[in-house]
PDB file of N, CA and C and ligand atoms in Angstrom:
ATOM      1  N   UNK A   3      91.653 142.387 102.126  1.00 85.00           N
ATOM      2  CA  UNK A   3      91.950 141.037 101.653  1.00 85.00           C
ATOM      3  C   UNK A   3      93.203 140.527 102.362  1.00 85.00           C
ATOM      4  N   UNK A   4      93.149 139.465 102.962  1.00 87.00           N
ATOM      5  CA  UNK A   4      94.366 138.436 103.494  1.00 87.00           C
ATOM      6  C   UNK A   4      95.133 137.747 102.583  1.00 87.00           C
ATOM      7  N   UNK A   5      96.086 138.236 102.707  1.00 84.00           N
ATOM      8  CA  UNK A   5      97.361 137.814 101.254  1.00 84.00           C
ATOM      9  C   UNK A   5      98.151 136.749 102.461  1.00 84.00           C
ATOM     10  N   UNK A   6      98.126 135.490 102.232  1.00 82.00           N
ATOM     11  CA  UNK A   6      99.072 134.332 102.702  1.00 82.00           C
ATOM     12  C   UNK A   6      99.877 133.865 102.111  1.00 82.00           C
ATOM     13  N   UNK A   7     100.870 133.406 102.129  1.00 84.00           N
ATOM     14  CA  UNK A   7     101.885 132.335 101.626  1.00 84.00           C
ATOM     15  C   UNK A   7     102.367 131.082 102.684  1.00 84.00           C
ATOM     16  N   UNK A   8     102.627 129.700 101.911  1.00 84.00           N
ATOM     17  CA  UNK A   8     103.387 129.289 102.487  1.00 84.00           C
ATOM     18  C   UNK A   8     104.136 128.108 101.498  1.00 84.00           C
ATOM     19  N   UNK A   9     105.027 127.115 102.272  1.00 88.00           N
ATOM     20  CA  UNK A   9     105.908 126.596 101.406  1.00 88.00           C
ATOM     21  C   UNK A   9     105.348 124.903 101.616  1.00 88.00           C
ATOM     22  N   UNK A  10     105.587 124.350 100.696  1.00 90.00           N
ATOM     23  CA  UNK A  10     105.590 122.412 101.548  1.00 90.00           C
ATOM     24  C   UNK A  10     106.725 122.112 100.420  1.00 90.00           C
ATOM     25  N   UNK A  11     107.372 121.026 101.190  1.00 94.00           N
ATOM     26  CA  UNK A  11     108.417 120.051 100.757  1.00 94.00           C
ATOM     27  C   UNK A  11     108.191 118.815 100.938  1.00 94.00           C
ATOM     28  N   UNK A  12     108.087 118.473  99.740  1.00 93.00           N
ATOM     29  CA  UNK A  12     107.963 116.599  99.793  1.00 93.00           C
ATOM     30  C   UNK A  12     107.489 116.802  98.187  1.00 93.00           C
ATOM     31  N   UNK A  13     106.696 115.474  97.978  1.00 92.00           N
ATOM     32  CA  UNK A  13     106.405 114.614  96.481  1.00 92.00           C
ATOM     33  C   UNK A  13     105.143 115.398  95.922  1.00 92.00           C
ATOM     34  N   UNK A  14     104.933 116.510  95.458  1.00 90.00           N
ATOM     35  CA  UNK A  14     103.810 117.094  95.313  1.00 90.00           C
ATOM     36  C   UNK A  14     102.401 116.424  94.877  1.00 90.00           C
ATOM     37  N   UNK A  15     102.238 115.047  94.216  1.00 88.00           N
ATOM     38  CA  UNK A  15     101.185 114.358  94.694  1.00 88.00           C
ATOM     39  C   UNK A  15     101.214 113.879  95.810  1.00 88.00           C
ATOM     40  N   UNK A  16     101.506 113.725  97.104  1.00 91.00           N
ATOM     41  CA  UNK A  16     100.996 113.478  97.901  1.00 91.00           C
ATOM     42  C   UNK A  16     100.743 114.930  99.135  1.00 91.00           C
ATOM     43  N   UNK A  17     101.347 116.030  98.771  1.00 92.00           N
ATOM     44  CA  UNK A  17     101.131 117.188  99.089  1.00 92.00           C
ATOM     45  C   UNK A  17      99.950 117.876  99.267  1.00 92.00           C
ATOM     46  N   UNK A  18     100.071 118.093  97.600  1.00 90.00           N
ATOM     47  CA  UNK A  18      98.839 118.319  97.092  1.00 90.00           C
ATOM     48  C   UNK A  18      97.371 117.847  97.679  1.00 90.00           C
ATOM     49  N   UNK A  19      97.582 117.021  98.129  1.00 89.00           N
ATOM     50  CA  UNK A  19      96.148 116.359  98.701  1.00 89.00           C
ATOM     51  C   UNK A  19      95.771 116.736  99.318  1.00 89.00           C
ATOM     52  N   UNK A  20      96.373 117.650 100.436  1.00 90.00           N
ATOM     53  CA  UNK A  20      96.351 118.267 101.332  1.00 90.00           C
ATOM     54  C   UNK A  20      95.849 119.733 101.610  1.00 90.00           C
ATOM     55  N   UNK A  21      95.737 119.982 100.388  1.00 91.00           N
ATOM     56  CA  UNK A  21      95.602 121.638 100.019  1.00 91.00           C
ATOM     57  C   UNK A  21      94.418 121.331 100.035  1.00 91.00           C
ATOM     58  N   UNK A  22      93.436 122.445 100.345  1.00 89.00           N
ATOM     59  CA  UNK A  22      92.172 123.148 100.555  1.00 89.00           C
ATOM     60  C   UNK A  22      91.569 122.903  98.766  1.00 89.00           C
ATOM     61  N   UNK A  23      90.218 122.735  98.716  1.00 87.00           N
ATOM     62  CA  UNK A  23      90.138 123.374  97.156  1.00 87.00           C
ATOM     63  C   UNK A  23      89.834 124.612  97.319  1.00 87.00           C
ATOM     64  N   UNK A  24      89.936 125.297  96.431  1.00 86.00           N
ATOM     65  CA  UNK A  24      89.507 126.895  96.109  1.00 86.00           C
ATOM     66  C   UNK A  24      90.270 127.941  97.258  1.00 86.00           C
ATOM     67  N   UNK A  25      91.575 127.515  97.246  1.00 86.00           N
ATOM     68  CA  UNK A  25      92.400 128.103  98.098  1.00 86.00           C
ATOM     69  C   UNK A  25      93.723 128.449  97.528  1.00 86.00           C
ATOM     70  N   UNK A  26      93.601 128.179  96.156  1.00 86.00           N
ATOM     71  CA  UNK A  26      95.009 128.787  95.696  1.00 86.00           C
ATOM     72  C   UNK A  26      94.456 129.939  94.480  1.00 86.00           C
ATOM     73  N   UNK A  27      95.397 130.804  94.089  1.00 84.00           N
ATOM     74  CA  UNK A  27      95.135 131.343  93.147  1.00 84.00           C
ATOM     75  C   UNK A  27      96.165 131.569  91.717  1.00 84.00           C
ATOM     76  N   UNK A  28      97.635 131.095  92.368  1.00 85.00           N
ATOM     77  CA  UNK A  28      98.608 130.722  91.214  1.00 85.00           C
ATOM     78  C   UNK A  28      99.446 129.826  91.374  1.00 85.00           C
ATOM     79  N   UNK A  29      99.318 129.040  90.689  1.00 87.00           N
ATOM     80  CA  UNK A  29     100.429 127.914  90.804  1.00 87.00           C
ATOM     81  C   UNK A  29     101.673 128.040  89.507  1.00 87.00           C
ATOM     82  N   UNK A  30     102.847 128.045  89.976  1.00 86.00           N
ATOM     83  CA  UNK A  30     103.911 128.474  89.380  1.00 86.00           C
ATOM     84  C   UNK A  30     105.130 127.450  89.347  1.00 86.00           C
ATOM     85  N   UNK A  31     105.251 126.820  88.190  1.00 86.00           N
ATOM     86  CA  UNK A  31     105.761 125.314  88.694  1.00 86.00           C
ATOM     87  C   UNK A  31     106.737 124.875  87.874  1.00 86.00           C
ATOM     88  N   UNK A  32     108.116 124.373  87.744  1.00 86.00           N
ATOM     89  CA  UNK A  32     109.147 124.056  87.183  1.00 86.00           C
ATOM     90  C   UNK A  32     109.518 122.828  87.223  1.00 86.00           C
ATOM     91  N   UNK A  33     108.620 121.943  86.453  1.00 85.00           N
ATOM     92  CA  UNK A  33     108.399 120.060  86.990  1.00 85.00           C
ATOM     93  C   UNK A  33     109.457 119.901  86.046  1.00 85.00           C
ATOM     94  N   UNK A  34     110.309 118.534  86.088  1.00 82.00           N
ATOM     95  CA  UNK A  34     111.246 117.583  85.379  1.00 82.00           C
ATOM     96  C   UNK A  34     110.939 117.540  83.905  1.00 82.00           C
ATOM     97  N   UNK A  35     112.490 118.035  83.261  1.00 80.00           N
ATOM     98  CA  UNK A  35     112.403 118.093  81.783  1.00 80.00           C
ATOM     99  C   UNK A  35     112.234 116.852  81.435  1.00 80.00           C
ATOM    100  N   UNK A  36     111.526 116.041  80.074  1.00 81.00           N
ATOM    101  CA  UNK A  36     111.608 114.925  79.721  1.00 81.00           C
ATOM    102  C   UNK A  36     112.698 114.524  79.483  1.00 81.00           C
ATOM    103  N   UNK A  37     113.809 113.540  80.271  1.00 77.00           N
ATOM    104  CA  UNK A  37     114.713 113.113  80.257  1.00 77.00           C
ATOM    105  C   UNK A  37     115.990 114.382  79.669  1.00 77.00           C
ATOM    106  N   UNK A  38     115.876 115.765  79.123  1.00 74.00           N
ATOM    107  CA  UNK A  38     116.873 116.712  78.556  1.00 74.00           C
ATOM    108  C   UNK A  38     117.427 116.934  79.865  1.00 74.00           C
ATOM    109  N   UNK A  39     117.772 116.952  81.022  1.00 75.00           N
ATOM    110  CA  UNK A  39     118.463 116.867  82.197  1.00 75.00           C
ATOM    111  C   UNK A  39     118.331 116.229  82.561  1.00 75.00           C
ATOM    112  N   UNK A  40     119.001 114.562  82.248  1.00 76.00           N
ATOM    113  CA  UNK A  40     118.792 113.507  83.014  1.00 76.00           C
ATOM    114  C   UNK A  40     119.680 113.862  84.003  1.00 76.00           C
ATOM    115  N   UNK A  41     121.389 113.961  84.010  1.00 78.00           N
ATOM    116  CA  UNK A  41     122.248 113.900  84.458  1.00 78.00           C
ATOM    117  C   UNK A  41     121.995 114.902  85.931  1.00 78.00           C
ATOM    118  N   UNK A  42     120.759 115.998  85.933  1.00 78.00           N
ATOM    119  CA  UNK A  42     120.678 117.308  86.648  1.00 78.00           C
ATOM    120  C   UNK A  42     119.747 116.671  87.493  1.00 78.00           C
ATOM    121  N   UNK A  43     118.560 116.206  86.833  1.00 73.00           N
ATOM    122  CA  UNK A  43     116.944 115.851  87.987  1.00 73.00           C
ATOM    123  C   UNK A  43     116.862 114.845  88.008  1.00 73.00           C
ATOM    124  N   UNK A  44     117.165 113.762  87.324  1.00 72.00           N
ATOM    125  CA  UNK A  44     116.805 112.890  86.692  1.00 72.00           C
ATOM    126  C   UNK A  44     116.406 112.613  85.784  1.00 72.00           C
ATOM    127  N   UNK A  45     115.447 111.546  85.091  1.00 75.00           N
ATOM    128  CA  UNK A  45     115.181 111.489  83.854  1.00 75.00           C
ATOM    129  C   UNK A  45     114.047 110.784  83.592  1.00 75.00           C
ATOM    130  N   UNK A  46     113.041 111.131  82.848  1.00 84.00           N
ATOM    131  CA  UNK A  46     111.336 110.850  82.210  1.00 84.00           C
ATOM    132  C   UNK A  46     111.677 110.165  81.236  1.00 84.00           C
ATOM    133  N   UNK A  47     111.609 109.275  80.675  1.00 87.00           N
ATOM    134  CA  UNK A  47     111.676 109.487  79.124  1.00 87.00           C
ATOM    135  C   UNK A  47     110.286 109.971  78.870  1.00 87.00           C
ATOM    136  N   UNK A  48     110.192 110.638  77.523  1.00 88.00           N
ATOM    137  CA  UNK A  48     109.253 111.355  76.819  1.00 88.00           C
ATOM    138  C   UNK A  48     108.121 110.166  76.505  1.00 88.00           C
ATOM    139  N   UNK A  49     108.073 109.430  76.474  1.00 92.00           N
ATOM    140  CA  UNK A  49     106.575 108.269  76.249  1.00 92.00           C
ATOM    141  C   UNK A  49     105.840 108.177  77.416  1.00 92.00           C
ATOM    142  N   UNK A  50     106.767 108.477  78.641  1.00 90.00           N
ATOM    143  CA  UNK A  50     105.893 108.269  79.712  1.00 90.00           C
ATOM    144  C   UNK A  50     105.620 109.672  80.396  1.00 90.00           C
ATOM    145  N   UNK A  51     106.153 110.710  80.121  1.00 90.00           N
ATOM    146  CA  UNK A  51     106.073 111.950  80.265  1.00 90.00           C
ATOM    147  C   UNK A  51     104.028 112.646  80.520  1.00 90.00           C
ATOM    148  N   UNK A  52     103.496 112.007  79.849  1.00 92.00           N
ATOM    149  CA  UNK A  52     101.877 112.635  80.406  1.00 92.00           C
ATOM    150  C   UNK A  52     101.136 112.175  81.224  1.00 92.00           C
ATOM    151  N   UNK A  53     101.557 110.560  81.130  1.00 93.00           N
ATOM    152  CA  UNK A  53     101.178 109.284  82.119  1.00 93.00           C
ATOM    153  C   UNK A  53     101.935 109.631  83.684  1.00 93.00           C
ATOM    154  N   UNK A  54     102.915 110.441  83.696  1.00 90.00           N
ATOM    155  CA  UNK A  54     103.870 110.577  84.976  1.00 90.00           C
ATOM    156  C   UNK A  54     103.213 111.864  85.140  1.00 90.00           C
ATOM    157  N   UNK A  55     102.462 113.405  84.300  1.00 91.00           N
ATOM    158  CA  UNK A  55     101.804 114.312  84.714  1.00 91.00           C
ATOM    159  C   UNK A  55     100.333 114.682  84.482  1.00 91.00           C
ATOM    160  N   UNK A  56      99.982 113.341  84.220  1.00 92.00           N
ATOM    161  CA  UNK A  56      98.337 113.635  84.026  1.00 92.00           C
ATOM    162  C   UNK A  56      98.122 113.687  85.574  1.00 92.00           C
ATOM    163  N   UNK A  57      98.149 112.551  86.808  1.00 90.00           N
ATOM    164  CA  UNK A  57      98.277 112.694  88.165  1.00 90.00           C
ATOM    165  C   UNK A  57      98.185 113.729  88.781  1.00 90.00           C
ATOM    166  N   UNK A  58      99.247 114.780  88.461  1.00 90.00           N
ATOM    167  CA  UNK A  58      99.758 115.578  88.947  1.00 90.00           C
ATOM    168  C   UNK A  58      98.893 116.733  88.891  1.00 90.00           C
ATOM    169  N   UNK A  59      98.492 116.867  87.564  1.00 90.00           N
ATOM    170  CA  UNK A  59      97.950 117.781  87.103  1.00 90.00           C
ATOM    171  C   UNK A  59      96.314 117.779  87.545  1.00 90.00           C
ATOM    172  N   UNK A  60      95.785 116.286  87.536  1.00 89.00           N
ATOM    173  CA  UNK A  60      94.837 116.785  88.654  1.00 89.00           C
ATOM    174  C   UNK A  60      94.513 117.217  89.828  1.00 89.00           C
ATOM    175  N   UNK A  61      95.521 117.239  90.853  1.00 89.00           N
ATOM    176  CA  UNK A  61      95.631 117.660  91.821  1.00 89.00           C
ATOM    177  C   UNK A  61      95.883 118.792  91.430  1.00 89.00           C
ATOM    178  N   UNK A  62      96.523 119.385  90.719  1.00 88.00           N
ATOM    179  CA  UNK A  62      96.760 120.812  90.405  1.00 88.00           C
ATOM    180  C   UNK A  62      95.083 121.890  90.115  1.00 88.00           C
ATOM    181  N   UNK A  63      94.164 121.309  89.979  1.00 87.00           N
ATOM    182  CA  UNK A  63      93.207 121.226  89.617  1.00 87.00           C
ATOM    183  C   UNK A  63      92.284 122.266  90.917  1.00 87.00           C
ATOM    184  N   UNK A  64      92.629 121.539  92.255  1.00 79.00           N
ATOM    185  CA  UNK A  64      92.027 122.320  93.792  1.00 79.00           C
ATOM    186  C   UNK A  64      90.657 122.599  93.581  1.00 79.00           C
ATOM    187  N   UNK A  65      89.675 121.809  93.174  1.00 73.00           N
ATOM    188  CA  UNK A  65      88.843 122.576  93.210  1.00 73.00           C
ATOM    189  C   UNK A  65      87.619 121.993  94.497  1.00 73.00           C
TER     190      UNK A  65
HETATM  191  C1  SAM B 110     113.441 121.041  86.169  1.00 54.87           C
HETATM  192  S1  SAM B 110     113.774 120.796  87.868  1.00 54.87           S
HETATM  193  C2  SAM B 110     113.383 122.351  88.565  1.00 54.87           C
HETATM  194  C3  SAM B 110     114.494 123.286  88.419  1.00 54.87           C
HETATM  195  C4  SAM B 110     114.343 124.508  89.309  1.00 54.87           C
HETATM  196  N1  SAM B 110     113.249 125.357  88.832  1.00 54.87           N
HETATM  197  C5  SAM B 110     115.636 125.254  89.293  1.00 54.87           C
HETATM  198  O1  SAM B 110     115.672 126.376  88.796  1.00 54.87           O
HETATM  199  O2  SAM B 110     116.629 124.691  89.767  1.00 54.87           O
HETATM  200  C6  SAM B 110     112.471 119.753  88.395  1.00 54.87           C
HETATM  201  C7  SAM B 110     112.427 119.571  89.933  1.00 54.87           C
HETATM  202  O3  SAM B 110     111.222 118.845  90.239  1.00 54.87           O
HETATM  203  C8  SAM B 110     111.512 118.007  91.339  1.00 54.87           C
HETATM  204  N2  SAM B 110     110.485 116.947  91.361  1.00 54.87           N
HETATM  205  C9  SAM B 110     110.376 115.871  90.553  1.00 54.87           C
HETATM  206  N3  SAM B 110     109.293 115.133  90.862  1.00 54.87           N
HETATM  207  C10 SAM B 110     108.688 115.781  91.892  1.00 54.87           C
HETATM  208  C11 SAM B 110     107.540 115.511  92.679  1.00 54.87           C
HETATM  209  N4  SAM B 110     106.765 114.430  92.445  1.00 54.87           N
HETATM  210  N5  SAM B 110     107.210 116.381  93.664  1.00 54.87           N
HETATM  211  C12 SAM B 110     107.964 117.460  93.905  1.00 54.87           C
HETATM  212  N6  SAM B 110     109.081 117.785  93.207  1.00 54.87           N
HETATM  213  C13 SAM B 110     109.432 116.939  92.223  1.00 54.87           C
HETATM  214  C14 SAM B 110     112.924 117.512  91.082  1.00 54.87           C
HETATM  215  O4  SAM B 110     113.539 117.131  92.285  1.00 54.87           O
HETATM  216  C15 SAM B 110     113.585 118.779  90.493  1.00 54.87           C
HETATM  217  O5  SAM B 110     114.187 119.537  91.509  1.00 54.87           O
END
């Protein structure tokens, strides 16, 4: 079995698009607290918090 890695930097929806489907096998991910570190990442507020990762999360999807 061929074990790969690699890295991308940028806006992960538009990344993401880019990826293969059925080419990942873990995604391991530390996205923006709802606004509780504004001052650190910035800031979500929490109302718009699923609307800002429903997107995301389909791309997370690869299939
Ligand atoms: C909670 S922090 C991650 C903290 C990190 N795990 C650490 O230990 O320092 C969320 C990170 O997501 C990044 N981020 C926010 N929106 C993003 C996006 N659309 N694509 C890629 N990264 C994003 C922010 O720049 C921030 O660095």
């Amino acid at each position: 079995m061929k074990i790969s890695t690699s890295l991308m930097l940028g806006d992960c929806k538009e990344e993401l698009k880019g990826v293969k489907g059925n080419s990942v096998d873990l995604i391991f991910t530390s996205p923006p607290y709802a606004d509780s570190r504004k001052n650190t990442y910035g800031g979500l507020h929490p109302d718009e918090y699923v609307g800002w990762f429903e997107p995301i999360s389909k791309e997370l999807q690869l299939n």
